[in-house]
mmCIF file of C-alpha atoms in Angstrom:
data_model
loop_
_atom_site.group_PDB
_atom_site.id
_atom_site.type_symbol
_atom_site.label_atom_id
_atom_site.label_comp_id
_atom_site.label_asym_id
_atom_site.label_seq_id
_atom_site.Cartn_x
_atom_site.Cartn_y
_atom_site.Cartn_z
ATOM 1 C CA MET A 1 217.678 90.979 69.566
ATOM 2 C CA ALA A 2 218.391 89.223 72.867
ATOM 3 C CA ALA A 3 221.846 87.751 73.304
ATOM 4 C CA SER A 4 220.405 84.264 73.811
ATOM 5 C CA GLU A 5 218.749 84.429 70.405
ATOM 6 C CA THR A 6 222.053 85.009 68.643
ATOM 7 C CA ILE A 7 223.993 82.124 70.163
ATOM 8 C CA GLN A 8 224.943 79.497 67.609
ATOM 9 C CA THR A 9 223.720 76.142 68.856
ATOM 10 C CA ILE A 10 223.796 72.671 67.346
ATOM 11 C CA THR A 11 220.476 70.844 67.360
ATOM 12 C CA ARG A 12 221.707 67.644 65.697
ATOM 13 C CA LEU A 13 224.998 66.013 64.779
ATOM 14 C CA THR A 14 224.724 64.752 61.210
ATOM 15 C CA PRO A 15 226.440 61.360 60.731
ATOM 16 C CA LEU A 16 229.619 61.574 58.698
ATOM 17 C CA VAL A 17 228.297 59.075 56.146
ATOM 18 C CA ASP A 18 225.263 61.305 55.549
ATOM 19 C CA VAL A 19 227.483 64.353 55.069
ATOM 20 C CA LEU A 20 229.549 62.498 52.485
ATOM 21 C CA ALA A 21 226.419 61.260 50.717
ATOM 22 C CA MET A 22 225.147 64.835 50.514
ATOM 23 C CA ILE A 23 228.448 65.968 49.013
ATOM 24 C CA ASP A 24 228.352 63.184 46.439
ATOM 25 C CA LEU A 25 224.804 64.136 45.509
ATOM 26 C CA ARG A 26 225.100 67.901 45.284
ATOM 27 C CA VAL A 27 228.706 68.888 44.553
ATOM 28 C CA LYS A 28 229.306 68.883 40.799
ATOM 29 C CA ALA A 29 232.542 68.769 38.837
ATOM 30 C CA VAL A 30 233.974 72.039 37.565
ATOM 31 C CA THR A 31 234.304 72.831 33.874
ATOM 32 C CA PRO A 32 237.458 71.308 32.325
ATOM 33 C CA ARG A 33 240.333 73.445 31.054
ATOM 34 C CA THR A 34 243.100 72.667 28.591
ATOM 35 C CA LEU A 35 246.628 73.347 29.838
ATOM 36 C CA ASP A 36 250.171 72.918 28.644
ATOM 37 C CA VAL A 37 251.527 69.641 29.967
ATOM 38 C CA THR A 38 254.263 71.511 31.831
ATOM 39 C CA ALA A 39 251.614 73.401 33.839
ATOM 40 C CA ALA A 40 249.414 70.381 34.572
ATOM 41 C CA GLN A 41 251.381 68.714 37.361
ATOM 42 C CA GLY A 42 249.079 67.937 40.278
ATOM 43 C CA ARG A 43 245.902 68.588 38.293
ATOM 44 C CA THR A 44 243.179 65.988 37.720
ATOM 45 C CA LEU A 45 242.628 64.717 34.191
ATOM 46 C CA ALA A 46 239.178 65.447 32.769
ATOM 47 C CA SER A 47 239.560 62.863 30.008
ATOM 48 C CA ASP A 48 241.823 59.942 29.228
ATOM 49 C CA ALA A 49 245.249 61.040 28.039
ATOM 50 C CA THR A 50 246.618 59.082 25.103
ATOM 51 C CA ALA A 51 249.561 59.560 22.779
ATOM 52 C CA ALA A 52 250.404 58.556 19.238
ATOM 53 C CA SER A 53 252.153 55.230 18.720
ATOM 54 C CA ARG A 54 255.789 55.527 19.740
ATOM 55 C CA PRO A 55 258.124 54.391 18.355
ATOM 56 C CA THR A 56 256.767 53.775 14.868
ATOM 57 C CA ALA A 57 259.422 51.087 14.259
ATOM 58 C CA ALA A 58 261.417 48.773 16.517
ATOM 59 C CA LEU A 59 264.440 50.472 18.111
ATOM 60 C CA ALA A 60 267.522 49.272 19.939
ATOM 61 C CA LEU A 61 267.290 49.651 23.725
ATOM 62 C CA ILE A 62 271.003 48.958 24.254
ATOM 63 C CA ASP A 63 274.259 49.287 22.379
ATOM 64 C CA GLY A 64 275.250 45.958 20.864
ATOM 65 C CA TRP A 65 274.799 43.668 17.867
ATOM 66 C CA ALA A 66 271.631 43.561 15.762
ATOM 67 C CA ILE A 67 270.793 39.908 15.162
ATOM 68 C CA ALA A 68 268.059 37.393 14.414
ATOM 69 C CA ALA A 69 267.597 35.532 17.702
ATOM 70 C CA ASP A 70 267.058 32.129 16.095
ATOM 71 C CA THR A 71 270.626 32.177 14.748
ATOM 72 C CA THR A 72 271.928 31.896 18.323
ATOM 73 C CA LEU A 73 269.883 28.851 19.402
ATOM 74 C CA GLY A 74 271.906 26.475 21.584
ATOM 75 C CA ALA A 75 274.777 28.858 22.136
ATOM 76 C CA GLY A 76 276.533 28.747 25.482
ATOM 77 C CA GLY A 77 279.846 29.535 27.100
ATOM 78 C CA TYR A 78 281.245 26.084 26.256
ATOM 79 C CA ALA A 79 279.356 25.662 22.993
ATOM 80 C CA PRO A 80 279.466 28.811 20.867
ATOM 81 C CA VAL A 81 277.355 28.885 17.696
ATOM 82 C CA ALA A 82 278.925 30.201 14.521
ATOM 83 C CA LEU A 83 276.949 32.917 12.766
ATOM 84 C CA THR A 84 276.631 32.960 8.991
ATOM 85 C CA HIS A 85 277.490 36.641 8.815
ATOM 86 C CA PRO A 86 279.015 39.029 11.342
ATOM 87 C CA PRO A 87 276.100 41.041 12.792
ATOM 88 C CA PRO A 88 276.022 44.830 12.395
ATOM 89 C CA ARG A 89 276.699 47.026 15.387
ATOM 90 C CA ILE A 90 273.790 49.124 16.577
ATOM 91 C CA GLU A 91 273.398 51.905 19.132
ATOM 92 C CA THR A 92 270.583 52.768 21.500
ATOM 93 C CA GLY A 93 267.706 54.444 19.670
ATOM 94 C CA GLN A 94 268.642 53.235 16.202
ATOM 95 C CA PRO A 95 266.060 51.293 14.116
ATOM 96 C CA LEU A 96 266.627 47.566 13.794
ATOM 97 C CA PRO A 97 267.553 46.230 10.350
ATOM 98 C CA PRO A 98 264.582 44.408 8.758
ATOM 99 C CA GLU A 99 266.049 40.912 9.196
ATOM 100 C CA CYS A 100 266.819 41.386 12.889
ATOM 101 C CA ASP A 101 264.559 41.000 15.937
ATOM 102 C CA SER A 102 266.998 41.378 18.843
ATOM 103 C CA VAL A 103 270.024 43.254 20.113
ATOM 104 C CA ALA A 104 272.775 41.187 21.714
ATOM 105 C CA PRO A 105 275.174 42.795 24.207
ATOM 106 C CA TYR A 106 278.686 43.227 22.920
ATOM 107 C CA ASP A 107 280.055 40.460 25.135
ATOM 108 C CA ALA A 108 277.438 37.969 23.846
ATOM 109 C CA ILE A 109 279.022 37.868 20.405
ATOM 110 C CA LYS A 110 282.653 37.191 19.595
ATOM 111 C CA ALA A 111 283.671 38.803 16.324
ATOM 112 C CA SER A 112 287.122 38.747 14.733
ATOM 113 C CA ASN A 113 288.713 38.354 11.319
ATOM 114 C CA GLY A 114 285.378 38.682 9.518
ATOM 115 C CA LYS A 115 283.813 35.843 11.524
ATOM 116 C CA ALA A 116 281.412 35.841 14.473
ATOM 117 C CA GLU A 117 279.983 33.373 16.935
ATOM 118 C CA ALA A 118 277.282 33.637 19.606
ATOM 119 C CA LEU A 119 278.441 32.844 23.121
ATOM 120 C CA VAL A 120 274.910 32.816 24.630
ATOM 121 C CA THR A 121 271.408 32.189 23.333
ATOM 122 C CA ILE A 122 269.513 35.412 22.650
ATOM 123 C CA ASN A 123 265.731 35.513 22.970
ATOM 124 C CA PRO A 124 263.511 37.223 20.383
ATOM 125 C CA GLY A 125 262.926 40.847 21.437
ATOM 126 C CA ASP A 126 265.903 41.057 23.786
ATOM 127 C CA GLY A 127 267.322 44.579 23.831
ATOM 128 C CA VAL A 128 264.523 45.935 21.637
ATOM 129 C CA LEU A 129 261.805 48.539 22.104
ATOM 130 C CA PRO A 130 259.022 47.301 19.799
ATOM 131 C CA ALA A 131 256.836 49.568 17.709
ATOM 132 C CA GLY A 132 254.271 51.109 20.055
ATOM 133 C CA GLY A 133 256.266 49.980 23.091
ATOM 134 C CA ASP A 134 256.488 53.459 24.616
ATOM 135 C CA SER A 135 252.936 54.531 23.882
ATOM 136 C CA ASP A 136 249.953 52.914 22.216
ATOM 137 C CA PRO A 137 246.931 55.102 21.366
ATOM 138 C CA ALA A 138 244.648 52.235 22.423
ATOM 139 C CA ILE A 139 246.066 52.271 25.972
ATOM 140 C CA PRO A 140 245.682 55.573 27.901
ATOM 141 C CA LEU A 141 248.798 56.909 29.561
ATOM 142 C CA ARG A 142 246.590 58.083 32.445
ATOM 143 C CA ARG A 143 242.829 57.951 32.858
ATOM 144 C CA ALA A 144 240.232 60.597 33.610
ATOM 145 C CA GLY A 145 240.024 61.292 37.331
ATOM 146 C CA GLU A 146 243.697 60.591 38.002
ATOM 147 C CA ARG A 147 245.953 63.340 39.305
ATOM 148 C CA LEU A 148 249.081 63.980 37.269
ATOM 149 C CA ARG A 149 252.393 63.263 38.953
ATOM 150 C CA LEU A 150 255.733 64.732 37.941
ATOM 151 C CA THR A 151 256.552 61.391 36.313
ATOM 152 C CA ASP A 152 253.341 61.563 34.253
ATOM 153 C CA VAL A 153 254.162 65.069 33.044
ATOM 154 C CA ALA A 154 257.646 63.948 31.981
ATOM 155 C CA ALA A 155 256.255 60.871 30.196
ATOM 156 C CA PHE A 156 253.657 62.977 28.363
ATOM 157 C CA ALA A 157 256.295 65.440 27.237
ATOM 158 C CA ALA A 158 258.567 62.615 26.055
ATOM 159 C CA THR A 159 255.790 61.238 23.852
ATOM 160 C CA GLY A 160 255.383 64.659 22.270
ATOM 161 C CA ARG A 161 252.049 65.414 23.915
ATOM 162 C CA THR A 162 251.925 69.116 24.748
ATOM 163 C CA ARG A 163 248.349 69.749 25.998
ATOM 164 C CA VAL A 164 245.982 67.966 28.400
ATOM 165 C CA THR A 165 242.435 68.618 29.620
ATOM 166 C CA VAL A 166 242.134 68.914 33.386
ATOM 167 C CA ARG A 167 239.833 70.066 36.156
ATOM 168 C CA GLU A 168 241.360 72.494 38.663
ATOM 169 C CA PRO A 169 238.842 73.703 41.277
ATOM 170 C CA ARG A 170 239.246 77.288 42.472
ATOM 171 C CA VAL A 171 238.935 77.312 46.262
ATOM 172 C CA ARG A 172 238.953 80.345 48.516
ATOM 173 C CA VAL A 173 240.181 79.898 52.095
ATOM 174 C CA LEU A 174 239.055 82.501 54.634
ATOM 175 C CA PRO A 175 240.328 82.582 58.243
ATOM 176 C CA LEU A 176 237.740 84.471 60.286
ATOM 177 C CA ARG A 177 240.221 85.295 63.027
ATOM 178 C CA GLY A 178 243.831 86.373 63.024
ATOM 179 C CA THR A 179 245.051 84.070 65.810
ATOM 180 C CA ASN A 180 248.157 81.949 65.301
ATOM 181 C CA ILE A 181 246.164 78.723 65.331
ATOM 182 C CA VAL A 182 243.520 79.849 62.842
ATOM 183 C CA ILE A 183 246.105 81.324 60.465
ATOM 184 C CA ALA A 184 248.232 78.166 60.717
ATOM 185 C CA ALA A 185 245.171 76.032 59.994
ATOM 186 C CA ALA A 186 244.231 78.186 57.008
ATOM 187 C CA ARG A 187 247.716 77.903 55.541
ATOM 188 C CA LEU A 188 247.701 74.145 56.028
ATOM 189 C CA ILE A 189 244.378 73.766 54.208
ATOM 190 C CA ALA A 190 245.472 76.095 51.406
ATOM 191 C CA SER A 191 248.680 74.117 50.891
ATOM 192 C CA ASP A 192 246.802 70.815 50.817
ATOM 193 C CA ILE A 193 244.382 72.174 48.220
ATOM 194 C CA GLU A 194 247.289 73.170 46.007
ATOM 195 C CA ARG A 195 249.002 69.803 46.439
ATOM 196 C CA ARG A 196 245.801 68.060 45.450
ATOM 197 C CA GLY A 197 245.296 69.969 42.235
ATOM 198 C CA GLY A 198 243.240 73.002 43.229
ATOM 199 C CA ILE A 199 243.842 76.702 42.718
ATOM 200 C CA VAL A 200 243.679 78.421 46.075
ATOM 201 C CA LYS A 201 243.183 81.998 47.208
ATOM 202 C CA LEU A 202 244.069 82.547 50.849
ATOM 203 C CA ASP A 203 242.317 85.630 52.218
ATOM 204 C CA ASP A 204 243.506 87.674 55.154
ATOM 205 C CA ALA A 205 241.573 87.533 58.399
ATOM 206 C CA ALA A 206 240.159 91.038 57.949
ATOM 207 C CA ARG A 207 238.028 90.001 54.985
ATOM 208 C CA ASP A 208 234.291 90.119 55.625
ATOM 209 C CA PHE A 209 232.611 86.711 55.402
ATOM 210 C CA GLY A 210 229.444 88.067 53.831
ATOM 211 C CA THR A 211 231.430 89.865 51.133
ATOM 212 C CA VAL A 212 233.377 86.708 50.324
ATOM 213 C CA LEU A 213 230.152 84.692 50.137
ATOM 214 C CA ALA A 214 228.768 87.131 47.576
ATOM 215 C CA ALA A 215 231.819 86.807 45.315
ATOM 216 C CA GLU A 216 231.369 84.355 42.453
ATOM 217 C CA ASN A 217 234.939 83.892 41.256
ATOM 218 C CA THR A 218 235.549 80.593 43.033
ATOM 219 C CA ASP A 219 234.157 77.057 42.931
ATOM 220 C CA ALA A 220 234.160 76.486 46.709
ATOM 221 C CA LEU A 221 234.767 78.327 49.939
ATOM 222 C CA VAL A 222 236.463 77.069 53.092
ATOM 223 C CA VAL A 223 236.043 79.221 56.201
ATOM 224 C CA ILE A 224 237.986 78.627 59.418
ATOM 225 C CA GLY A 225 236.738 79.719 62.845
ATOM 226 C CA GLY A 226 233.471 81.050 64.190
ATOM 227 C CA THR A 227 231.523 77.752 64.247
ATOM 228 C CA GLY A 228 231.055 77.373 68.014
ATOM 229 C CA SER A 229 228.854 79.065 70.606
ATOM 230 C CA GLY A 230 231.325 81.675 71.799
ATOM 231 C CA ARG A 231 230.555 85.352 72.195
ATOM 232 C CA ASN A 232 232.246 86.216 68.885
ATOM 233 C CA ASP A 233 231.230 83.117 66.911
ATOM 234 C CA ASN A 234 228.871 84.113 64.126
ATOM 235 C CA GLY A 235 230.111 82.287 61.034
ATOM 236 C CA VAL A 236 227.174 79.886 60.975
ATOM 237 C CA LEU A 237 224.650 82.684 61.554
ATOM 238 C CA THR A 238 226.186 84.663 58.691
ATOM 239 C CA MET A 239 225.992 81.668 56.406
ATOM 240 C CA ALA A 240 222.383 80.987 57.352
ATOM 241 C CA ARG A 241 221.511 84.598 56.620
ATOM 242 C CA GLU A 242 223.453 85.005 53.361
ATOM 243 C CA CYS A 243 223.051 81.608 51.653
ATOM 244 C CA GLU A 244 221.973 78.014 52.311
ATOM 245 C CA LEU A 245 223.033 76.435 55.593
ATOM 246 C CA THR A 246 222.598 72.713 55.052
ATOM 247 C CA LEU A 247 223.893 71.456 58.389
ATOM 248 C CA HIS A 248 225.611 72.644 61.548
ATOM 249 C CA GLY A 249 227.213 69.852 63.535
ATOM 250 C CA ILE A 250 228.930 66.712 62.253
ATOM 251 C CA ALA A 251 229.196 63.464 64.201
ATOM 252 C CA LEU A 252 232.987 63.545 63.950
ATOM 253 C CA THR A 253 235.423 64.172 66.761
ATOM 254 C CA PRO A 254 237.292 66.396 66.841
ATOM 255 C CA GLY A 255 235.246 68.736 64.651
ATOM 256 C CA GLU A 256 231.673 68.460 65.911
ATOM 257 C CA THR A 257 230.894 72.162 65.350
ATOM 258 C CA ALA A 258 231.699 72.189 61.619
ATOM 259 C CA ALA A 259 229.014 73.448 59.234
ATOM 260 C CA PHE A 260 228.281 72.946 55.553
ATOM 261 C CA GLY A 261 226.098 74.567 52.949
ATOM 262 C CA PHE A 262 225.953 76.222 49.562
ATOM 263 C CA ALA A 263 226.222 79.687 48.071
ATOM 264 C CA GLY A 264 224.316 78.991 44.887
ATOM 265 C CA PRO A 265 225.950 75.855 43.447
ATOM 266 C CA ARG A 266 229.201 76.460 45.344
ATOM 267 C CA PRO A 267 229.873 74.341 48.439
ATOM 268 C CA VAL A 268 230.821 76.240 51.586
ATOM 269 C CA LEU A 269 232.594 74.407 54.416
ATOM 270 C CA LEU A 270 232.970 76.017 57.839
ATOM 271 C CA LEU A 271 235.761 74.492 59.907
ATOM 272 C CA PRO A 272 236.235 74.926 63.668
ATOM 273 C CA GLY A 273 239.003 77.240 64.854
ATOM 274 C CA ARG A 274 241.112 74.484 66.457
ATOM 275 C CA LEU A 275 243.914 72.902 64.454
ATOM 276 C CA ASP A 276 242.951 69.338 65.353
ATOM 277 C CA ALA A 277 239.277 69.917 64.503
ATOM 278 C CA THR A 278 240.172 71.714 61.267
ATOM 279 C CA LEU A 279 242.347 68.769 60.243
ATOM 280 C CA ALA A 280 239.797 66.103 61.127
ATOM 281 C CA VAL A 281 236.974 67.739 59.189
ATOM 282 C CA TRP A 282 239.131 68.728 56.247
ATOM 283 C CA LEU A 283 240.573 65.233 55.810
ATOM 284 C CA ASN A 284 237.192 63.523 55.954
ATOM 285 C CA VAL A 285 234.880 66.148 54.444
ATOM 286 C CA GLY A 286 236.902 68.883 52.766
ATOM 287 C CA ARG A 287 238.948 66.525 50.658
ATOM 288 C CA ARG A 288 235.765 64.793 49.537
ATOM 289 C CA ILE A 289 234.405 68.156 48.327
ATOM 290 C CA LEU A 290 237.642 68.818 46.450
ATOM 291 C CA GLU A 291 237.546 65.365 44.848
ATOM 292 C CA ARG A 292 233.971 65.897 43.666
ATOM 293 C CA LEU A 293 234.831 69.289 42.191
ATOM 294 C CA ALA A 294 237.755 67.729 40.309
ATOM 295 C CA ALA A 295 235.882 64.482 39.469
ATOM 296 C CA ALA A 296 238.900 62.755 40.989
ATOM 297 C CA ASN A 297 239.184 59.097 41.899
ATOM 298 C CA ASN A 298 242.418 59.267 43.845
ATOM 299 C CA ARG A 299 243.363 56.304 45.985
ATOM 300 C CA GLU A 300 244.843 57.212 49.328
ATOM 301 C CA THR A 301 247.950 55.337 50.404
ATOM 302 C CA VAL A 302 247.381 53.501 53.664
ATOM 303 C CA GLU A 303 249.709 51.492 55.857
ATOM 304 C CA THR A 304 248.137 48.622 57.774
ATOM 305 C CA LEU A 305 249.612 48.073 61.228
ATOM 306 C CA PRO A 306 248.477 46.237 64.375
ATOM 307 C CA LEU A 307 247.275 48.557 67.118
ATOM 308 C CA ALA A 308 249.729 48.869 70.010
ATOM 309 C CA ARG A 309 247.054 49.342 72.668
ATOM 310 C CA LYS A 310 243.293 49.515 73.013
ATOM 311 C CA ILE A 311 241.251 52.464 71.768
ATOM 312 C CA ALA A 312 237.859 53.213 73.324
ATOM 313 C CA SER A 313 235.500 55.314 71.206
ATOM 314 C CA SER A 314 231.932 56.582 71.510
ATOM 315 C CA VAL A 315 229.333 54.855 69.363
ATOM 316 C CA GLY A 316 227.655 57.380 67.074
ATOM 317 C CA LEU A 317 230.761 59.515 66.601
ATOM 318 C CA ALA A 318 233.429 58.862 63.989
ATOM 319 C CA GLU A 319 236.791 59.641 65.543
ATOM 320 C CA VAL A 320 240.155 60.747 64.149
ATOM 321 C CA ILE A 321 243.109 59.510 66.206
ATOM 322 C CA PRO A 322 246.797 60.354 65.658
ATOM 323 C CA VAL A 323 249.158 57.378 65.768
ATOM 324 C CA ARG A 324 252.868 56.784 65.503
ATOM 325 C CA ARG A 325 254.825 53.719 64.442
ATOM 326 C CA LEU A 326 256.340 51.931 67.410
ATOM 327 C CA ASP A 327 258.062 48.572 67.039
ATOM 328 C CA GLY A 328 256.022 47.760 63.958
ATOM 329 C CA LYS A 329 252.731 48.778 65.571
ATOM 330 C CA ALA A 330 250.461 51.830 65.535
ATOM 331 C CA GLU A 331 250.492 53.574 68.909
ATOM 332 C CA PRO A 332 247.562 55.957 69.538
ATOM 333 C CA LEU A 333 248.729 59.286 70.947
ATOM 334 C CA ALA A 334 245.500 61.103 71.802
ATOM 335 C CA THR A 335 241.710 60.976 71.629
ATOM 336 C CA LYS A 336 238.976 63.637 71.601
ATOM 337 C CA TYR A 337 241.284 66.655 71.862
ATOM 338 C CA LEU A 338 244.412 66.209 69.769
ATOM 339 C CA SER A 339 247.155 68.358 71.244
ATOM 340 C CA LEU A 340 249.647 70.122 69.017
ATOM 341 C CA SER A 341 252.399 67.872 70.363
ATOM 342 C CA SER A 342 250.420 64.716 69.547
ATOM 343 C CA LEU A 343 249.940 65.951 65.973
ATOM 344 C CA ALA A 344 253.617 66.787 65.599
ATOM 345 C CA ARG A 345 254.810 63.478 67.095
ATOM 346 C CA SER A 346 252.449 61.274 65.097
ATOM 347 C CA ASP A 347 253.221 59.560 61.791
ATOM 348 C CA GLY A 348 249.616 59.587 60.600
ATOM 349 C CA TRP A 349 246.006 59.097 61.627
ATOM 350 C CA ILE A 350 243.310 56.465 61.745
ATOM 351 C CA LEU A 351 239.547 56.802 61.606
ATOM 352 C CA VAL A 352 237.345 54.884 64.012
ATOM 353 C CA PRO A 353 233.908 54.634 62.357
ATOM 354 C CA ALA A 354 230.789 55.816 64.146
ATOM 355 C CA GLU A 355 229.399 52.318 64.623
ATOM 356 C CA SER A 356 232.501 51.119 66.495
ATOM 357 C CA GLU A 357 233.193 51.201 70.242
ATOM 358 C CA GLY A 358 236.888 51.223 69.449
ATOM 359 C CA TYR A 359 239.569 48.632 68.741
ATOM 360 C CA GLN A 360 241.345 46.060 70.867
ATOM 361 C CA ALA A 361 245.133 45.941 70.978
ATOM 362 C CA GLY A 362 246.464 43.993 68.018
ATOM 363 C CA THR A 363 243.605 44.972 65.682
ATOM 364 C CA PRO A 364 244.908 45.836 62.192
ATOM 365 C CA VAL A 365 244.256 49.520 61.484
ATOM 366 C CA ASN A 366 244.806 51.625 58.371
ATOM 367 C CA MET A 367 247.130 54.544 59.012
ATOM 368 C CA ARG A 368 246.878 57.470 56.596
ATOM 369 C CA ALA A 369 249.444 60.215 56.230
ATOM 370 C CA TRP A 370 248.817 63.765 57.394
ATOM 371 C CA PRO A 371 248.999 66.517 54.768
#
């Protein structure tokens, strides 16, 4: 075969919105699994998580006096109200006596010589955890599609819930080359997958791409390197030969040479061998694949800041731009090629959509955090 016939070339850049629409259409959620709550941190719930009503009876939230609030009406520092009977002391976590609806702090009641008076007015429910106040089976603790935080896991365990049903996509990450940049990019992607609730297998660079494609023990495959037109770039050709190559070339900069397809039902994402291009495509495409596999509806935290200076962008290409906070504004640090120093110095990134020519200084932009 002539050398010219084996060169990987891009015939069309697929708009980013079309790539995302294809992912939404074809990437299906993985089968749910049931895990111990203690092992579910970071995973995405497959169904609403509820807990039995807790507590089953009203409990004291503070140490103090168990009282009926209406017996303290009108009480104040200069007008104490005498109580018919000295109230019983109660400690945090103890059930309230039947005739009581509140817990007054110790200094709100003056008790001596078998008599007591209220020094302040107590409101009904003060100092009390009502029945069902910690958890109500009619109100989910967390909903399907939400990723479990450490706080969620602790709250579940405190309610006595020991098992949850989650989706945890198995993703294999394969660096096609052993260069520092490709290996660093592969480790970054693998770490982000784990942080976002996936189970990751990071291959070494000596693994054969075709062999990995044939394996069926993962839900998705991310390959880094070999997407361009260089002498040793053949990742896209291998994918086209071994499975379904859906597209080669995305209208996203950096990252134009990325490719996407399927090995059976499993999505396969080929990322360029530059760190900036890997990041740009992963953040905008790879994470979307992971969310679809997990049936996740995570909301990304964004910080809205005015732009420190003008950004010019090419219409037709979505563009990822690193920015840093400077005097309450977002300062762009690079365009097109994002140097390693610009990535390290930046506080986050913004996306200029394909239909935009850029932004004028002062335009509010949404800064997202890097992994």
